[in-house]
Short mmCIF file of C-alpha atoms in Angstrom, two decimals:
data_model
loop_
_atom_site.label_atom_id
_atom_site.label_comp_id
_atom_site.label_asym_id
_atom_site.label_seq_id
_atom_site.Cartn_x
_atom_site.Cartn_y
_atom_site.Cartn_z
CA SER N 88 -57.61 143.49 64.15
CA GLN N 89 -61.03 145.06 64.90
CA THR N 90 -63.48 144.66 67.78
CA GLY N 91 -66.99 143.24 67.56
CA GLN N 92 -66.31 140.88 64.66
CA THR N 93 -68.05 137.59 63.89
CA GLN N 94 -65.05 135.66 62.60
CA CYS N 95 -61.27 135.55 62.56
CA LEU N 96 -59.56 136.27 59.23
CA VAL N 97 -57.09 133.96 57.52
CA CYS N 98 -53.52 135.25 57.17
CA ALA N 99 -52.62 135.85 53.52
CA ALA N 100 -49.89 133.89 51.76
CA ASP N 101 -46.38 134.79 52.96
CA THR N 102 -47.68 136.12 56.27
CA TYR N 103 -48.32 134.29 59.55
CA ALA N 104 -49.86 134.55 62.98
CA GLY N 105 -47.91 132.44 65.42
CA THR N 106 -49.88 132.94 68.60
CA MET N 107 -53.40 132.66 69.86
CA ARG N 108 -55.58 135.81 69.74
CA SER N 109 -53.37 137.61 67.20
CA HIS N 110 -54.40 141.08 66.17
CA ASN N 111 -52.40 141.08 62.92
CA CYS N 112 -50.43 138.80 60.62
CA THR N 113 -46.68 139.27 60.29
CA ASP N 114 -44.82 139.25 56.99
CA CYS N 115 -42.42 136.38 56.45
CA ASP N 116 -38.77 137.48 56.39
CA PRO N 117 -36.86 137.51 53.09
CA GLY N 118 -35.91 133.94 52.18
CA GLU N 119 -39.09 132.55 53.77
CA GLN N 120 -42.56 131.73 52.44
CA ALA N 121 -45.91 130.56 53.76
CA GLU N 122 -49.19 129.30 52.44
CA SER N 123 -52.29 131.29 53.46
CA GLY N 124 -53.45 130.56 57.01
CA ALA N 125 -49.96 129.72 58.25
CA ALA N 126 -48.86 129.81 61.86
CA SER N 127 -45.20 130.08 60.84
CA CYS N 128 -43.08 130.61 57.75
CA ASN N 129 -41.14 127.98 55.89
CA VAL N 130 -37.45 128.78 55.66
CA CYS N 131 -35.87 128.26 52.24
CA SER N 132 -33.07 125.89 53.16
CA ALA N 133 -29.46 125.89 51.99
CA GLY N 134 -29.36 124.79 48.36
CA GLN N 135 -32.61 126.67 47.70
CA PHE N 136 -33.64 130.26 47.04
CA GLN N 137 -36.81 132.27 47.53
CA SER N 138 -38.48 133.22 44.24
CA GLY N 139 -41.54 135.35 43.57
CA THR N 140 -42.89 138.45 45.28
CA MET N 141 -44.87 138.90 48.48
CA GLY N 142 -47.95 136.73 48.33
CA SER N 143 -46.57 134.30 45.76
CA ARG N 144 -43.22 133.25 47.14
CA LYS N 145 -41.75 129.78 46.58
CA CYS N 146 -38.66 127.96 47.77
CA GLU N 147 -36.96 126.60 44.66
CA ALA N 148 -33.87 124.47 44.18
CA CYS N 149 -30.67 126.04 42.87
CA THR N 150 -30.02 124.76 39.37
CA PRO N 151 -26.83 122.83 38.40
CA GLY N 152 -23.87 125.20 38.21
CA GLN N 153 -25.19 127.21 41.17
CA PHE N 154 -25.30 126.91 44.96
CA ALA N 155 -26.68 128.48 48.13
CA SER N 156 -24.45 127.90 51.13
CA SER N 157 -26.95 129.02 53.78
CA ALA N 158 -30.70 129.27 54.35
CA ARG N 159 -32.96 132.26 53.53
CA GLN N 160 -31.24 133.12 50.26
CA GLN N 161 -33.09 135.18 47.70
CA ALA N 162 -30.77 134.10 44.90
CA CYS N 163 -28.29 131.33 44.23
CA GLU N 164 -24.65 132.04 43.45
CA ALA N 165 -22.90 130.83 40.31
CA CYS N 166 -19.97 128.48 40.84
CA PRO N 167 -16.80 130.48 40.12
CA ALA N 168 -14.36 129.55 37.36
CA GLY N 169 -12.36 126.48 38.41
CA TRP N 170 -15.36 125.11 40.33
CA VAL N 171 -18.46 123.23 39.13
CA GLN N 172 -21.68 121.66 40.37
CA PRO N 173 -23.44 118.99 38.26
CA ASP N 174 -26.44 118.59 40.61
CA ALA N 175 -29.36 120.78 41.67
CA GLU N 176 -30.12 122.03 45.21
CA GLN N 177 -26.52 122.05 46.40
CA VAL N 178 -24.81 124.03 49.16
CA SER N 179 -21.36 124.28 47.56
CA CYS N 180 -19.38 123.70 44.37
CA MET N 181 -16.64 121.16 43.64
CA PRO N 182 -13.14 122.09 42.50
CA CYS N 183 -11.82 120.92 39.16
CA PHE N 184 -9.23 118.24 39.89
CA PRO N 185 -5.68 118.30 38.46
CA GLY N 186 -5.77 117.55 34.75
CA THR N 187 -9.11 119.35 34.31
CA PHE N 188 -10.21 122.99 34.11
CA GLN N 189 -13.20 125.30 33.80
CA GLY N 190 -12.78 128.88 32.65
CA ASN N 191 -16.42 129.97 33.00
CA ASN N 192 -18.69 130.74 35.92
CA GLY N 193 -21.86 128.78 36.63
CA THR N 194 -21.00 125.54 34.88
CA GLN N 195 -21.77 121.91 35.63
CA ASN N 196 -18.64 120.04 34.59
CA CYS N 197 -14.88 120.39 34.35
CA THR N 198 -13.16 119.75 31.01
CA GLN N 199 -10.12 117.54 30.53
CA CYS N 200 -6.94 119.21 29.33
CA ASP N 201 -6.08 118.31 25.74
CA LYS N 202 -2.96 116.33 24.92
CA MET N 203 0.20 118.44 25.20
CA TYR N 204 -1.54 120.56 27.89
CA PHE N 205 -1.71 120.04 31.66
CA ALA N 206 -3.18 121.43 34.91
CA GLU N 207 -1.14 120.46 37.95
CA THR N 208 -3.35 122.00 40.67
CA GLN N 209 -7.01 122.00 41.66
CA GLU N 210 -9.38 124.83 40.68
CA ALA N 211 -7.63 125.42 37.34
CA LYS N 212 -9.25 127.99 35.08
CA GLU N 213 -7.12 126.94 32.10
CA CYS N 214 -4.58 124.34 31.06
CA VAL N 215 -0.94 125.14 30.33
CA ARG N 216 0.96 123.91 27.29
CA CYS N 217 3.84 121.56 27.99
CA PRO N 218 7.21 123.29 27.54
CA THR N 219 9.49 122.43 24.64
CA GLY N 220 10.84 118.92 25.01
CA LYS N 221 7.96 117.63 27.10
CA LYS N 222 4.60 115.99 26.36
CA THR N 223 1.58 114.29 27.87
CA LEU N 224 0.57 110.76 26.93
CA PHE N 225 -3.19 111.33 27.18
CA LYS N 226 -5.90 113.92 27.79
CA GLY N 227 -6.55 115.02 31.36
CA SER N 228 -2.91 115.07 32.48
CA ALA N 229 -1.69 116.83 35.60
CA SER N 230 1.94 116.99 34.46
CA CYS N 231 4.20 116.60 31.43
CA GLN N 232 7.04 114.19 30.87
CA SER N 233 10.15 114.43 28.77
CA CYS N 234 10.04 113.52 25.11
CA ALA N 235 11.07 109.92 24.59
CA ALA N 236 14.44 109.05 23.10
CA GLY N 237 14.33 109.81 19.38
CA GLU N 238 11.80 112.63 19.85
CA TYR N 239 12.25 116.39 20.13
CA GLY N 240 10.69 119.84 20.06
CA ASP N 241 7.35 121.41 21.01
CA ASP N 242 5.32 118.37 19.92
CA CYS N 243 7.87 115.62 20.58
CA ASP N 244 8.15 114.83 16.88
CA ASP N 245 10.36 112.00 15.64
CA CYS N 246 13.92 112.90 14.79
CA ALA N 247 14.46 112.88 11.02
CA VAL N 248 16.66 110.36 9.20
CA GLY N 249 20.34 111.09 9.71
CA MET N 250 19.51 112.52 13.15
CA TYR N 251 19.13 111.18 16.70
CA ARG N 252 18.44 112.15 20.31
CA ALA N 253 19.53 110.00 23.23
CA GLY N 254 17.11 109.41 26.07
CA ASP N 255 19.46 110.97 28.63
CA ASP N 256 20.02 114.10 26.56
CA ALA N 257 18.79 116.98 28.72
CA ASP N 258 18.17 119.24 25.72
CA ALA N 259 15.08 117.87 24.00
CA SER N 260 14.57 120.94 21.81
CA VAL N 261 16.65 119.56 18.91
CA CYS N 262 17.98 116.33 17.47
CA LYS N 263 21.67 115.90 16.74
CA ALA N 264 23.17 114.98 13.39
CA CYS N 265 24.84 111.59 13.20
CA PRO N 266 28.61 112.22 13.37
CA ARG N 267 31.11 111.11 10.75
CA GLY N 268 31.52 107.35 10.68
CA TYR N 269 27.85 106.84 11.56
CA ALA N 270 24.50 106.87 9.74
CA GLN N 271 20.79 106.47 10.49
CA SER N 272 18.18 105.52 7.89
CA SER N 273 15.14 105.46 10.22
CA THR N 274 13.21 108.25 11.93
CA GLY N 275 12.72 108.58 15.69
CA GLN N 276 15.99 106.98 16.73
CA ALA N 277 17.97 107.30 19.94
CA SER N 278 21.36 106.60 18.32
CA CYS N 279 23.14 106.18 15.00
CA THR N 280 24.51 103.02 13.39
CA ASP N 281 28.24 102.42 13.21
CA CYS N 282 29.81 102.15 9.79
CA THR N 283 31.24 98.63 9.69
CA PRO N 284 34.67 97.72 8.24
CA GLY N 285 34.61 98.13 4.47
CA ARG N 286 32.24 101.08 4.74
CA TYR N 287 32.68 104.74 5.65
CA GLN N 288 30.93 108.08 6.02
CA SER N 289 32.87 111.32 5.76
CA GLN N 290 29.93 113.67 6.42
CA THR N 291 27.57 114.26 9.33
CA GLY N 292 23.79 113.74 9.29
CA GLN N 293 23.79 110.96 6.71
CA THR N 294 21.34 108.12 6.18
CA GLN N 295 23.77 105.39 5.14
CA CYS N 296 27.38 104.34 5.20
CA LEU N 297 29.13 104.19 1.84
CA VAL N 298 30.98 101.17 0.43
CA CYS N 299 34.73 101.55 -0.11
CA ALA N 300 35.62 101.50 -3.81
CA ALA N 301 37.73 98.75 -5.36
CA ASP N 302 41.40 98.87 -4.33
CA THR N 303 40.56 100.85 -1.20
CA TYR N 304 39.66 99.60 2.27
CA ALA N 305 38.37 100.63 5.69
CA GLY N 306 39.79 98.35 8.34
CA THR N 307 38.05 99.73 11.42
CA MET N 308 34.57 100.51 12.66
CA ARG N 309 33.25 104.06 12.19
CA SER N 310 35.70 104.99 9.43
CA HIS N 311 35.56 108.50 8.01
CA ASN N 312 37.36 107.58 4.77
CA CYS N 313 38.72 104.61 2.85
CA THR N 314 42.48 104.08 2.45
CA ASP N 315 44.15 103.25 -0.85
CA CYS N 316 45.78 99.85 -1.13
CA ASP N 317 49.61 99.99 -1.37
CA PRO N 318 51.30 99.30 -4.73
CA GLY N 319 51.23 95.59 -5.42
CA GLU N 320 47.97 95.15 -3.49
CA GLN N 321 44.31 95.04 -4.61
CA ALA N 322 40.90 94.82 -3.00
CA GLU N 323 37.32 94.24 -4.07
CA SER N 324 34.85 97.00 -3.28
CA GLY N 325 33.73 96.96 0.37
CA ALA N 326 37.01 95.50 1.57
CA ALA N 327 38.12 95.77 5.17
#
């Protein structure tokens, strides 16, 4: 930059002289860096950021969970909630797919929804609990399905003994009591068992059919009561 000198000076780090017979060195723009004696600056590319101060700048890779979508960035951006990036030096983030979510910024991986929860769209920040009468079969589900026959409620629990729920029953919030003339001794059932001739059940929600007493009978399926034998007739217990 002066006249009558014996030598040319070397441009300092993060400055450059791009032409012959330069009088001065020019500072690199933000997002660029140069070693001392450079004829041009190195641009920090997309996926990188410029760290350090003038004279000690570096182009460094964005860390996992961050990105830089264009060159000459002085900082990387954190992936927003619902998006992730597991790798370094990336130009964008990836959306969480249906069945997964991420509620935090700047993270590397999406998390699967727990059982009984679902996320039906991409970029989910949280999972939603299945409504009453519905469930998921496994973690990471994008939708819920109806409780199976014999199941009910928020968690699709088995119907209790004496109760049932048919598979085509639209209301899966409750199980129904077995009606008179029926019984059910097992849990998680889609129907009740008929009382056979010689047996009866006069109450609802029962676990077994009762045997008709001696000198009474039940001649049909699904009887509610036993009938007394007429005078001059007799029957063993359990007679039809």
